[in-house]
Every structure is written in structure tokens, then in C-alpha cells.
Amino acid sequence: MPDVAFINGSFVPLAEAKISIDDRGFQFGDGVYEVIRTYKGRPFALEAHWARLERSAAALELTQPYSRTEWTHFVLEGVRRAAYPEAKIYIQLSRGAAPRDHVYPAHLAPTVVMTVREFHPLDKSVSVAGVEAMTIEDIRWGRCDIKSLNLLANVLARQQAKQAHVFEAILVKEGLVTEGAVSNVMVVRGGAVLTAPEGPRILSGVTRAVVLELAINEGLPIHERGISQAELYGADEVFLTGTTVEVLAVVRVDGKSIGDGRPGPVTQRLAAGFTRLVG
Ligand code: PLP
């Protein structure tokens, strides 16, 4: 089946999908995006993604081109056309095309782009064994809560992780763990789940919220607070959450084993709970 593209209200073959070089998404990273995946062919947590898209767009004073009902219709239609067993849906909303100038004209029509591609889940052996991560200084801007198209710092961090042969870059700002380059980070200490609080330093993940709720339902104490790098290294367990990684154990950070160097019981419980929920 072909990958599906959608531009400004029309489905087009991916190879024919084109936007203007004047588009502000290209020129400035002036826009926002969402990534959604399907489980058993059905898009997961759409309402939470729409809520975040609305928050991100509002923060940039971007006009929302579609209602939630219209977005949902387009996503379902894209998934139907692509007909993959599982799909990942990227939605990008830029401020639109205009001659290059930092200042933007009023009433610019936003550019809406969506692609639907096949989703390949992580290999089961990777989730069973857990992954390695490295810490990297978080050099991102002051509004990481906006899911902005401007991902340069994340791109560089992710590339550095790849070159170091580890799965994820864990970002640290002023001594505190913020999140991963493409995920949120949770730490287990003394049976409690710790994660950075919502706010401008992290992207509040859809999966993060789902997993925190699972933890509460499991009777686990949760603390949304800053986690120092020393607490990260000394954690009983560390795991990542995200649309593409789900709940993924981190067994080594900067070459140091976390706990006994294997996915821990709390991570396994939450990963199993997550699998049940999406299944
Ligand atoms: N943090 C960052 C920087 C991300 O890029 C992502 C996902 O792409 C997440 C967290 C996790 O968010 P979600 O669970 O909504 O996929």
C-alpha cells in the first residue's frame, strides 16, 4: 500500500505532495505538529492529541483549520487509504506561506500536512531487554511544552545518542532531568514513580499521562518533581514513555547500570498495564 499524504484538505500521492518554499514551517520552523499511532488499526488517544494540538497552536496564535471532528475524519480516512496493519500519523500545521520575514502577516492561511506511514513497533527483544541511554545537556528553548516543528536540539541529541550506540538521549537542564529527545523519562525509587512536572521544560506526553494514571490505579505513589542526575543514576528503575516507545525500560545510563541492569518490576507492571489498555 502507498504512504498517504494530505495537504490542505486533499489526499494526494506522497510523491506529488508539495508545499511552497515560502512556507514558514520550512523557513522558520513556525508551526506545530502531532504524532499519533494506531493499535489494531484504530488511532490511539485522539482526543488527547487534539487537545495538545490546540494548546500548541494557541501558544503560537495559529488558527486551527479544522475542528476535532474534521481532524478525526481526515485521520480515519488517511488510515483507511493507507491500509497498513499499524500506521503512524504525522500532522504538521505551519503558519502558512508568505515572503520571508520574521514578522508574519495577519490572516495567513495555515498549511496543513498529514502523512500516514506504516508503523513498525520496536522489536520485542528490545523491549524485553531494555535500552541504554546517555545524558545530554538540554539546550532547548524555554517553551518545550509546545510541540513545535523546530526540533533542532532534539535532532542533534538523537544523533549524538545514535553515534554513541545508545537508544535515547536523556536531557538534563541545570542538573535536573527534563525528558528524552523523543520521550518522557520516569524514574522508580523506593516503589514511587517520579517524573519531571508539566511546565515549559517538557512536552507533556500523551503516553506520560496514560502511564501516570495507570500507576495511580496500580496504587503506586507518583511524584511530579525535578529529578537530579544523581537520583537518575541511583534509581531502582528508569523507563521512557512515548507514542513510539510506549513504556520502555532503560537499563544503563552513561554506561552505569540502573538497578540490577534489567527491566525492573514496576516498569514491567506498567508496560503490561499499557499493553492491556491499548490491546
Ligand atoms: N517528549 C518529547 C520531546 C517528544 O518528542 C515526545 C514524543 O514525540 C514525547 C515527549 C512523548 O510524547 P507522546 O507520549 O505524546 O508521544
Coordinates of C-alpha atoms and ligand atoms in Angstrom, one line a residue, residues 33-35 49 52 140 144 147 151 154 168 171 179-185 202-209 241-246, ligand 1:
Y33 CA 2.8 19.0 15.0
E34 CA 1.4 15.8 16.4
V35 CA 2.3 12.2 16.1
H49 CA -3.7 14.6 20.7
R52 CA -2.4 19.2 22.8
R140 CA 16.3 23.7 24.0
C144 CA 9.2 22.8 25.3
K147 CA 5.0 20.6 20.2
L151 CA 13.3 20.2 16.7
N154 CA 16.2 17.1 19.7
E168 CA 17.9 7.6 23.7
L171 CA 18.1 15.7 28.5
E179 CA 12.8 14.4 29.3
G180 CA 14.2 12.3 26.5
A181 CA 14.8 13.6 22.9
V182 CA 11.6 11.8 21.8
S183 CA 10.1 10.6 25.1
N184 CA 9.3 11.4 28.7
V185 CA 11.5 9.9 31.4
I202 CA 8.9 19.3 29.0
L203 CA 6.5 18.2 26.3
S204 CA 3.6 16.8 28.3
G205 CA 3.3 13.4 26.6
V206 CA 0.0 11.7 25.9
T207 CA 1.7 8.5 26.9
R208 CA 3.0 10.1 30.1
A209 CA -0.5 11.0 31.2
T241 CA 7.2 6.7 27.7
G242 CA 6.1 7.9 24.3
T243 CA 3.9 7.2 21.3
T244 CA 6.6 5.3 19.6
V245 CA 8.4 3.7 22.6
E246 CA 5.3 3.0 24.7
Ligands
PLP1 N1 8.9 14.5 24.8 C1 9.3 14.7 23.5 C2 10.4 15.7 23.3 C3 8.8 14.1 22.4 O1 9.2 14.4 21.2 C4 7.8 13.1 22.7 C5 7.1 12.4 21.5 O2 7.4 12.6 20.4 C6 7.4 12.8 24.0 C7 7.9 13.6 25.0 C8 6.3 11.8 24.2 O3 5.0 12.3 23.9 P1 3.8 11.4 23.5 O4 3.7 10.4 24.6 O5 2.7 12.3 23.3 O6 4.3 10.7 22.2

